[in-house]
Structure formats: C-alpha cells, structure tokens
mmCIF file of C-alpha atoms in Angstrom:
data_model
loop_
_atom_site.group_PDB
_atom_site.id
_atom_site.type_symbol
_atom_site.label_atom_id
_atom_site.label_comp_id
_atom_site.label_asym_id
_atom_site.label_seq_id
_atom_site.Cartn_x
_atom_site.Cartn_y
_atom_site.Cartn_z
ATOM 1 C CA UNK A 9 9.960 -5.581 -14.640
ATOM 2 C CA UNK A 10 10.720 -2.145 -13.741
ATOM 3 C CA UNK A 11 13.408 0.011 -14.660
ATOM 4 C CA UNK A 12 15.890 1.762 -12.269
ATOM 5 C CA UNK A 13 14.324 4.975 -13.007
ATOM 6 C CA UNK A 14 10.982 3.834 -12.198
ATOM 7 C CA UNK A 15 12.366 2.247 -8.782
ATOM 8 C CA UNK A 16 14.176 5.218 -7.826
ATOM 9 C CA UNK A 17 11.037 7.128 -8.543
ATOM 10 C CA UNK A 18 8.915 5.066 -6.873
ATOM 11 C CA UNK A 19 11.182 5.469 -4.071
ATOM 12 C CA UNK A 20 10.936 9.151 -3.801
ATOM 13 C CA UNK A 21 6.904 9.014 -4.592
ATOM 14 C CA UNK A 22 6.884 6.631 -1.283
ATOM 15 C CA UNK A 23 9.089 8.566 1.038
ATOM 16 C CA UNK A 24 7.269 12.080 0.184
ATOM 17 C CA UNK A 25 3.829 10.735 0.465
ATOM 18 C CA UNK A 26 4.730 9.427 3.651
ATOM 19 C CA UNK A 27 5.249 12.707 4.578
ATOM 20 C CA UNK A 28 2.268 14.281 3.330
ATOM 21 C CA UNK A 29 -0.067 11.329 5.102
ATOM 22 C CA UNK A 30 1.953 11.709 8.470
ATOM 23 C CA UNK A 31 1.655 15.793 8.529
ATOM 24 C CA UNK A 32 -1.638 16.265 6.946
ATOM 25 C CA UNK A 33 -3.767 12.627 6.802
ATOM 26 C CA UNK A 34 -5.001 13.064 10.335
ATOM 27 C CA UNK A 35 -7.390 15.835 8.422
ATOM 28 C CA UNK A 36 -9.400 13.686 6.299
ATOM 29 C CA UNK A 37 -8.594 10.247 8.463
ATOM 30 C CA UNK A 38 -8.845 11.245 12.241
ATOM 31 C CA UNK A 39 -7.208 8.744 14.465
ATOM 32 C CA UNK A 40 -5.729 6.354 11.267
ATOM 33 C CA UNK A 41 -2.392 5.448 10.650
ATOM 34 C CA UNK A 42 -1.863 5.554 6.984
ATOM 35 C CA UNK A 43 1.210 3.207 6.014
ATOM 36 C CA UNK A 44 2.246 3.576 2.393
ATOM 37 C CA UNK A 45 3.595 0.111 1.615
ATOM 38 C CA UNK A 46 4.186 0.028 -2.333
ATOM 39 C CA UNK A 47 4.100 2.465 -4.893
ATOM 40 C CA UNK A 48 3.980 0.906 -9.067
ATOM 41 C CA UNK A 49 4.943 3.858 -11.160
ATOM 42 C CA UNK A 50 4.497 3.555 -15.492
ATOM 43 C CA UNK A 51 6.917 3.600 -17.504
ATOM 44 C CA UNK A 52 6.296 6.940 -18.628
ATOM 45 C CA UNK A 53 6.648 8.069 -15.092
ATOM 46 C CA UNK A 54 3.015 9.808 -15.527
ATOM 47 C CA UNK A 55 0.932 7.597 -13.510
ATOM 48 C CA UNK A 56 2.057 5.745 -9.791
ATOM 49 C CA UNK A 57 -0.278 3.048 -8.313
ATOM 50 C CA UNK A 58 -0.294 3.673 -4.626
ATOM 51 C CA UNK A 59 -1.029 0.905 -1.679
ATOM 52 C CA UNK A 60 -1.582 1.572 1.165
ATOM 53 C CA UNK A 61 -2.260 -0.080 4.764
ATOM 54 C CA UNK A 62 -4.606 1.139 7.136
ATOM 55 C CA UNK A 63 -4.069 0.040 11.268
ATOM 56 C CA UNK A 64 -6.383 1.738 13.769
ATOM 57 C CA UNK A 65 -9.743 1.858 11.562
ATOM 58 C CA UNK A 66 -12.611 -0.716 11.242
ATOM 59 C CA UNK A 67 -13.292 0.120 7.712
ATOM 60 C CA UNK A 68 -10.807 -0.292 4.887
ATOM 61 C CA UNK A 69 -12.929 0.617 2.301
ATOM 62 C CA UNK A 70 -14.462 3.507 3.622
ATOM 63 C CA UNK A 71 -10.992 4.484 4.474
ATOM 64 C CA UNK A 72 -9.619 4.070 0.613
ATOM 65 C CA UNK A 73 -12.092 5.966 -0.677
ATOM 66 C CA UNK A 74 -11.658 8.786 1.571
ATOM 67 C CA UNK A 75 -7.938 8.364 0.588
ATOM 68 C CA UNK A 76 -9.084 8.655 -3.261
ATOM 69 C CA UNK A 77 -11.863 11.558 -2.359
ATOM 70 C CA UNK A 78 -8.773 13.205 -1.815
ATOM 71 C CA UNK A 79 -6.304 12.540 -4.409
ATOM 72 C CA UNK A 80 -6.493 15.968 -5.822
ATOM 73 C CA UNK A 81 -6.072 17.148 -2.900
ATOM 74 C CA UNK A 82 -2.785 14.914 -1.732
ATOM 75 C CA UNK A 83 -1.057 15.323 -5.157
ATOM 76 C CA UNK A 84 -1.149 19.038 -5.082
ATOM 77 C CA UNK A 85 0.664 18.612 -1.633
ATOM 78 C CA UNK A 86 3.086 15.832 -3.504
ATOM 79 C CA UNK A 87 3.491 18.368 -6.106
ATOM 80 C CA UNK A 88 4.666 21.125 -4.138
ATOM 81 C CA UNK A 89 7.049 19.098 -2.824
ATOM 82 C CA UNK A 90 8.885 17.630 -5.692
ATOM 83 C CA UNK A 91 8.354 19.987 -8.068
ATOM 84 C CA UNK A 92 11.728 20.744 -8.583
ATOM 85 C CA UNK A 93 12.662 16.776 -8.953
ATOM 86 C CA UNK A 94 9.942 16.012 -11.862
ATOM 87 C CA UNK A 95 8.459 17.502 -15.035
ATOM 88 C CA UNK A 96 5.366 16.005 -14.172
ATOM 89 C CA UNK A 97 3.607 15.078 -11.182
ATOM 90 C CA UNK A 98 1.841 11.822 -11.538
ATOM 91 C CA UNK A 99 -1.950 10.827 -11.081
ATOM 92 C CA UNK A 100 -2.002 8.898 -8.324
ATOM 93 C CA UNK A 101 -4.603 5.936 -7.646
ATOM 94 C CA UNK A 102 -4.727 4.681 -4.419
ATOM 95 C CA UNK A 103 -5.311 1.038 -3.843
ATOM 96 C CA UNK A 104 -5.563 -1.197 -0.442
ATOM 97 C CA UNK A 105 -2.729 -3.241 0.174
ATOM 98 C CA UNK A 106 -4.292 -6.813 1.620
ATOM 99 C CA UNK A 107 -0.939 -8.925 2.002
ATOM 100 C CA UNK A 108 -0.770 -8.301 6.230
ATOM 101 C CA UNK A 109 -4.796 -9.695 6.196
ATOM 102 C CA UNK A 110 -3.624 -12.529 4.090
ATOM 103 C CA UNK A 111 -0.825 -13.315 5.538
ATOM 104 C CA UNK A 112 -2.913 -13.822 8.794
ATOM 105 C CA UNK A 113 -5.703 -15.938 7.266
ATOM 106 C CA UNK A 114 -2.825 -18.399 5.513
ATOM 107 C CA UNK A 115 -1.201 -18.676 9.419
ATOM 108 C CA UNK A 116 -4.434 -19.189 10.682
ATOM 109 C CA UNK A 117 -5.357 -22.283 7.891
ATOM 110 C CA UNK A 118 -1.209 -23.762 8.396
ATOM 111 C CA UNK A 119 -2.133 -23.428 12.528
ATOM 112 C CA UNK A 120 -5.417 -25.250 11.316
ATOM 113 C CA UNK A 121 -3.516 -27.793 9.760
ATOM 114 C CA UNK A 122 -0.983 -28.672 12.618
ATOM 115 C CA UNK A 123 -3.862 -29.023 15.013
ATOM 116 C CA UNK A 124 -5.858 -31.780 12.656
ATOM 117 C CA UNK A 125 -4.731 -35.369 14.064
ATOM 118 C CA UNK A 126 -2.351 -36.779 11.116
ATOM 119 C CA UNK A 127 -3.654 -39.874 9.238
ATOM 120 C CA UNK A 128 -1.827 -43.319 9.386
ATOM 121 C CA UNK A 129 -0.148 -44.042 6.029
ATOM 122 C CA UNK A 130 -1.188 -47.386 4.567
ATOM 123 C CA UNK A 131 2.251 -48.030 3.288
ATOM 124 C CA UNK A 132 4.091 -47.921 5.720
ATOM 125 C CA UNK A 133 2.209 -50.135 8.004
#
C-alpha cells in the first residue's frame, strides 16, 4: 500500500513526464504516442517504476528499450523540471504496461464463449 506522499509524488512524476514524452519523445520515437499510464514510486521516494503504453508502433519492445536507452537522458529533462519540488530526482525504470492488450484478448475469449452453442443440463431435463 502506498502512502499519500508516494501517491502525490507519483502524481507529479506522471504529469511531468507526460510533458517531457509529448515535447521531446518524438526525438527518439518518431511517429509514437507515448502514454504514461502508471508510475510505482519507493518508499524512499528514490526510485519510480514507470509504465508506459505505446499506440501507433508495431514493436513494443523495441519501443521500451529505446524508452530505457534513454533514461538518462529523460530524467535529466524530469530533473530540470522539478528540481525545485524534490531533493532527489529518482531513477526511473521504464516498464510496458500490457493491461489494454489483455483486456482485448479476455473480450475476445468471453465473445468466444457467447458464440459456443450452450450444453443441455441433465438436471433439469
């Protein structure tokens, strides 16, 4: 369970590197929208797990490690912009967020299901 301080953080952390991917991500992922969708910050506020979503690109895991070829990179641009909120910027790790892909494969199975003719019960008969 995370505290308030780590939620509020985490909050910040989401709505800044939003920023950062929608000014600057179209330099290391041309044509790819870059949605951040979670952000998991420690306790200690010194390390933030980031997921992200990816629409517009054929490869997700090219794409995330592109994202984490960069990290440097996009927490230096993080850092100068909340520098005067925090102490310490935190390392970031950059993870693919798979809940839209299997959210589609569990509506495709339930679809699956609801086509399949229904068996007869043999006690109600």
């Amino acid at each position: 369970m995370e505290s308030k301080r780590q939620q509020k953080f985490a909050g910040v952390l989401q709505e800044e590197l939003a920023q950062v991917f929608q000014r600057e991500g179209a330099a290391f992922l041309p044509n790819t929208l870059v949605t951040i969708t979670r952000v998991r910050v420690s306790p200690d506020l010194a390390v933030a797990k980031v997921y992200l979503s990816f629409f517009n690109t054929n490869n997700t895991t090219l794409s995330i490690n592109t994202v984490n070829a960069h990290s440097g990179e996009i927490r230096y641009k993080l850092g100068s912009r909340i520098r005067h909120q925090v102490r310490v910027v935190p390392e970031l790790t950059f993870f693919v967020d798979d809940t839209n892909e299997y959210v589609e494969r569990m509506d495709h199975l339930f679809d699956k299901i609801a086509k399949e003719p229904r068996q007869k019960d043999e006690d109600s008969e």
